[in-house]
Amino acid sequence: MCLYIFLLFFGIYTAVGMESGITGGKEAKPHSRPYMASLQYNRHHTCGGMLIRRDYVLTSAHCLNRNDFSGRNHLEVVLGAHNINKQEESQQRIQVAKYIRHPMFEQNNKNKNYSYDIMLLKLKTKAKLNKFVKIMDLPKKNGKTPANVKCSIAGWGLKNPNEKQATSLLREVTLKLQENSICEEKWQYHFNSERMICSVSDGKHAFCQGDSGSPLFCNNKPQAIASYTYQDCTFKEYPEVYVKISFFLPWIKKKIGKN
């Protein structure tokens, strides 16, 4: 069976197919998610992310493509934003000093296995914390989140899979987690239940192109990072997939401690 997976960021398509943006949701209350980061290449939004320390953002590994991001000094993180098409006084634009992709991502990417789709961005200067920019604490341990739990995700991605331009305003949507067995049945070897979770696709509510790296919140805690979905992000047959943050806690702590 030929599967079409789409990575959830702008401008880069892979043979297995991945994309992202908030579909069927609503505009978020301005600055209600002060941990959110917009990753921008030449001042164009490409991915989401989450501020986890004053000098670190957590996002998806596939948001850095060596061909498309050859001029790495052009990749910046924008914090404190609601409307990314305006120069809001609340915004902080910070260049990325170092890209730390999980070492297994490169190796598994050759086999279209994105279960290590996670990356740390070390910022050149530390973020200034205030009511618009705040750090989000990571989960304390590697626990399980049961199916049918309602979770939320926000981003600046597409509102409709047929559009070509990201929304300027931060949007959010509520999604329900799917059984791992169904994710495995649908995505087969592309899905790893140890390192991934997935959400139900009802054909109306979804993340879409431009939301890669955005955090998924369950019970008011960050549980996962948006990774991939079907080419049409509203296609009901295939659940949307995320990388579990808790599984990678030892790696995150080790890398942050070293750098």
Coordinates of C-alpha atoms in Angstrom, one line a residue:
M1 CA 0.0 0.0 0.0
C2 CA 1.3 3.4 -0.9
L3 CA 1.0 5.9 2.0
Y4 CA 1.1 9.7 1.5
I5 CA 2.6 11.4 4.6
F6 CA 3.2 15.1 4.7
L7 CA 5.6 16.9 7.0
L8 CA 3.9 19.9 8.5
F9 CA 6.0 22.8 7.3
F10 CA 6.1 25.1 4.3
G11 CA 8.1 24.7 1.1
I12 CA 9.4 21.1 1.6
Y13 CA 7.7 17.9 0.4
T14 CA 8.9 14.4 0.8
A15 CA 8.1 11.2 -1.2
V16 CA 6.0 9.9 1.7
G17 CA 4.2 13.2 1.9
M18 CA 3.8 15.5 5.1
E19 CA 2.0 18.9 5.9
S20 CA 0.4 21.3 8.7
G21 CA -2.0 24.3 9.8
I22 CA -5.0 24.7 12.1
T23 CA -8.2 23.6 10.3
G24 CA -11.7 23.9 11.8
G25 CA -10.4 25.8 14.9
K26 CA -10.7 29.3 16.1
E27 CA -8.4 32.3 16.7
A28 CA -6.6 32.0 20.0
K29 CA -7.0 34.7 22.6
P30 CA -4.0 37.0 21.9
H31 CA -1.0 36.0 23.9
S32 CA -2.9 33.2 25.8
R33 CA -0.1 30.8 24.7
P34 CA 3.1 32.8 25.6
Y35 CA 5.3 29.8 25.1
M36 CA 4.6 29.6 21.4
A37 CA 7.3 30.3 18.8
S38 CA 7.2 30.9 15.1
L39 CA 10.1 29.6 13.2
Q40 CA 10.8 31.9 10.2
Y41 CA 13.0 31.6 7.2
N42 CA 13.7 34.9 5.5
R43 CA 10.8 36.3 7.7
H44 CA 8.3 33.7 6.4
H45 CA 6.7 31.3 8.9
T46 CA 7.7 27.7 8.4
C47 CA 7.1 25.8 11.6
G48 CA 5.9 26.2 15.2
G49 CA 7.8 25.5 18.4
M50 CA 7.8 25.9 22.2
L51 CA 10.1 27.9 24.4
I52 CA 11.3 25.5 27.1
R53 CA 14.2 27.6 28.5
R54 CA 15.2 31.2 27.9
D55 CA 17.7 30.1 25.3
Y56 CA 16.0 26.9 23.9
V57 CA 13.0 26.1 21.7
L58 CA 11.7 22.6 21.1
T59 CA 10.4 21.8 17.6
S60 CA 10.4 19.1 14.9
A61 CA 13.6 17.9 13.4
H62 CA 12.2 18.0 9.8
C63 CA 11.8 21.8 10.1
L64 CA 15.5 22.0 9.3
N65 CA 16.1 20.8 5.8
R66 CA 19.8 21.1 4.7
N67 CA 18.9 21.9 1.1
D68 CA 16.3 24.6 1.7
F69 CA 17.9 26.0 4.9
S70 CA 21.5 26.2 3.6
G71 CA 21.6 29.8 4.7
R72 CA 21.0 28.8 8.3
N73 CA 21.7 32.3 9.6
H74 CA 18.4 33.3 8.0
L75 CA 16.4 31.0 10.4
E76 CA 14.9 33.0 13.3
V77 CA 12.6 32.4 16.1
V78 CA 9.8 34.9 16.8
L79 CA 8.4 34.9 20.4
G80 CA 5.6 36.9 21.9
A81 CA 3.6 37.0 18.7
H82 CA -0.1 36.8 17.9
N83 CA -0.1 38.4 14.4
I84 CA 3.1 37.3 12.7
N85 CA 2.5 39.6 9.8
K86 CA 2.8 42.7 12.0
Q87 CA 5.7 44.0 14.0
E88 CA 4.0 43.8 17.4
E89 CA 5.7 45.5 20.3
S90 CA 5.4 42.2 22.2
Q91 CA 7.5 40.3 19.7
Q92 CA 11.1 39.2 20.1
R93 CA 13.0 38.1 17.0
I94 CA 16.0 36.0 17.9
Q95 CA 18.5 34.2 15.6
V96 CA 19.3 30.5 16.1
A97 CA 22.8 29.8 17.2
K98 CA 22.7 26.0 17.1
Y99 CA 20.5 23.2 15.7
I100 CA 20.4 20.0 17.7
R101 CA 18.5 17.3 15.9
H102 CA 18.0 13.9 17.5
P103 CA 20.9 11.7 16.1
M104 CA 18.5 9.0 15.1
F105 CA 16.4 11.3 12.9
E106 CA 18.9 11.3 10.0
Q107 CA 19.3 7.5 10.1
N108 CA 15.6 6.7 10.3
N109 CA 14.6 9.5 7.8
K110 CA 16.1 7.4 5.0
N111 CA 13.4 4.8 5.7
K112 CA 10.6 7.4 6.1
N113 CA 10.5 6.7 9.9
Y114 CA 9.8 10.0 11.7
S115 CA 9.6 8.6 15.2
Y116 CA 12.7 10.7 16.1
D117 CA 11.3 13.9 14.6
I118 CA 12.5 16.2 17.4
M119 CA 15.0 19.1 17.5
L120 CA 16.3 21.7 20.0
L121 CA 17.1 25.2 18.8
K122 CA 19.7 27.1 20.9
L123 CA 19.0 30.8 20.6
K124 CA 21.8 33.3 20.2
T125 CA 20.4 35.5 22.9
K126 CA 18.2 34.6 25.8
A127 CA 14.5 35.5 25.6
K128 CA 13.3 38.3 27.9
L129 CA 10.5 36.8 29.9
N130 CA 7.3 38.8 30.5
K131 CA 3.5 38.4 30.1
F132 CA 3.9 37.8 26.4
V133 CA 6.9 35.4 26.5
K134 CA 7.0 32.6 29.0
I135 CA 8.7 29.2 29.4
M136 CA 6.7 26.1 29.3
D137 CA 7.7 23.3 31.7
L138 CA 8.2 19.9 30.2
P139 CA 6.4 16.8 31.5
K140 CA 8.1 15.3 34.5
K141 CA 8.2 11.6 33.3
N142 CA 7.5 9.3 30.5
G143 CA 3.8 8.5 31.1
K144 CA 0.9 7.3 29.0
T145 CA -1.9 9.5 27.7
P146 CA -5.0 7.4 27.1
A147 CA -7.1 7.5 24.0
N148 CA -10.2 9.7 23.7
V149 CA -8.6 12.4 25.8
K150 CA -9.3 15.9 24.4
C151 CA -6.1 17.8 23.6
S152 CA -5.4 21.2 22.0
I153 CA -2.8 22.5 19.5
A154 CA -2.2 26.0 18.1
G155 CA -0.2 27.3 15.2
W156 CA 0.0 29.7 12.3
G157 CA -0.5 27.1 9.6
L158 CA -3.1 26.8 6.9
K159 CA -6.8 27.1 7.8
N160 CA -7.6 25.0 4.7
P161 CA -5.5 22.4 2.9
N162 CA -6.3 24.0 -0.4
E163 CA -4.8 27.4 0.6
K164 CA -1.2 28.4 0.0
Q165 CA -0.6 31.0 2.6
A166 CA -0.4 30.6 6.4
T167 CA -2.7 32.5 8.6
S168 CA -1.3 35.6 10.2
L169 CA -3.1 35.1 13.5
L170 CA -2.5 32.3 16.0
R171 CA -5.3 29.7 15.8
E172 CA -6.1 26.8 18.0
V173 CA -8.2 23.6 17.8
T174 CA -9.3 20.8 20.1
L175 CA -8.6 17.2 19.0
K176 CA -9.2 13.8 20.5
L177 CA -6.5 11.2 20.9
Q178 CA -6.8 8.0 18.9
E179 CA -6.1 4.4 19.9
N180 CA -2.5 3.4 19.2
S181 CA -3.7 0.2 17.6
I182 CA -5.6 2.2 15.0
C183 CA -2.6 4.4 14.3
E184 CA -0.4 1.3 13.8
E185 CA -3.0 -0.3 11.5
K186 CA -3.3 2.8 9.3
W187 CA 0.3 4.1 9.3
Q188 CA 2.0 0.7 9.6
Y189 CA 5.8 1.0 10.0
H190 CA 5.5 4.8 9.9
F191 CA 4.0 4.8 13.4
N192 CA 5.9 3.8 16.6
S193 CA 3.7 3.6 19.7
E194 CA 6.7 3.9 22.0
R195 CA 7.6 7.3 20.7
M196 CA 4.4 8.6 19.1
I197 CA 0.8 9.3 19.7
C198 CA -2.0 10.3 17.2
S199 CA -5.3 12.1 17.1
V200 CA -8.6 11.3 15.5
S201 CA -9.2 12.9 12.1
D202 CA -12.9 13.8 11.9
G203 CA -12.6 15.6 8.5
K204 CA -13.3 19.0 10.1
H205 CA -10.7 19.6 12.8
A206 CA -7.0 19.2 12.2
F207 CA -3.5 20.7 12.1
C208 CA -2.3 21.4 8.6
Q209 CA 0.7 22.7 6.7
G210 CA 2.8 25.2 8.8
D211 CA 2.2 23.6 12.2
S212 CA 5.1 21.2 12.4
G213 CA 6.8 21.5 15.8
S214 CA 3.8 23.0 17.5
P215 CA 3.1 21.4 20.9
L216 CA 0.0 19.3 21.6
F217 CA -1.5 19.9 25.1
C218 CA -3.4 17.3 27.0
N219 CA -4.7 18.1 30.5
N220 CA -3.0 21.5 30.3
K221 CA 0.4 19.9 29.9
P222 CA 2.6 19.6 26.7
Q223 CA 2.5 16.0 25.6
A224 CA 3.8 15.9 22.1
I225 CA 5.1 17.7 19.0
A226 CA 3.2 17.8 15.7
S227 CA 5.0 15.7 13.1
Y228 CA 2.9 14.5 10.1
T229 CA -0.5 13.8 8.6
Y230 CA -2.0 12.7 5.3
Q231 CA -1.6 15.0 2.3
D232 CA -5.1 16.3 2.8
C233 CA -5.0 17.1 6.5
T234 CA -8.8 16.7 6.8
F235 CA -8.8 13.2 5.3
K236 CA -10.6 11.1 7.9
E237 CA -9.0 7.7 7.1
Y238 CA -5.6 8.6 8.6
P239 CA -4.9 9.9 12.1
E240 CA -2.5 12.8 12.7
V241 CA 0.8 11.9 14.3
Y242 CA 2.9 13.5 17.0
V243 CA 6.2 12.7 18.7
K244 CA 5.9 12.1 22.4
I245 CA 7.9 14.7 24.4
S246 CA 8.1 12.5 27.5
F247 CA 10.0 9.7 25.7
F248 CA 12.8 12.2 24.8
L249 CA 13.2 13.8 28.2
P250 CA 16.6 12.2 29.0
W251 CA 17.9 13.3 25.6
I252 CA 16.6 16.9 26.0
K253 CA 18.0 17.3 29.5
K254 CA 21.4 15.9 28.4
K255 CA 21.6 18.2 25.4
I256 CA 20.5 21.3 27.3
G257 CA 23.0 20.5 30.1
K258 CA 25.9 20.1 27.7
N259 CA 25.1 23.4 25.8

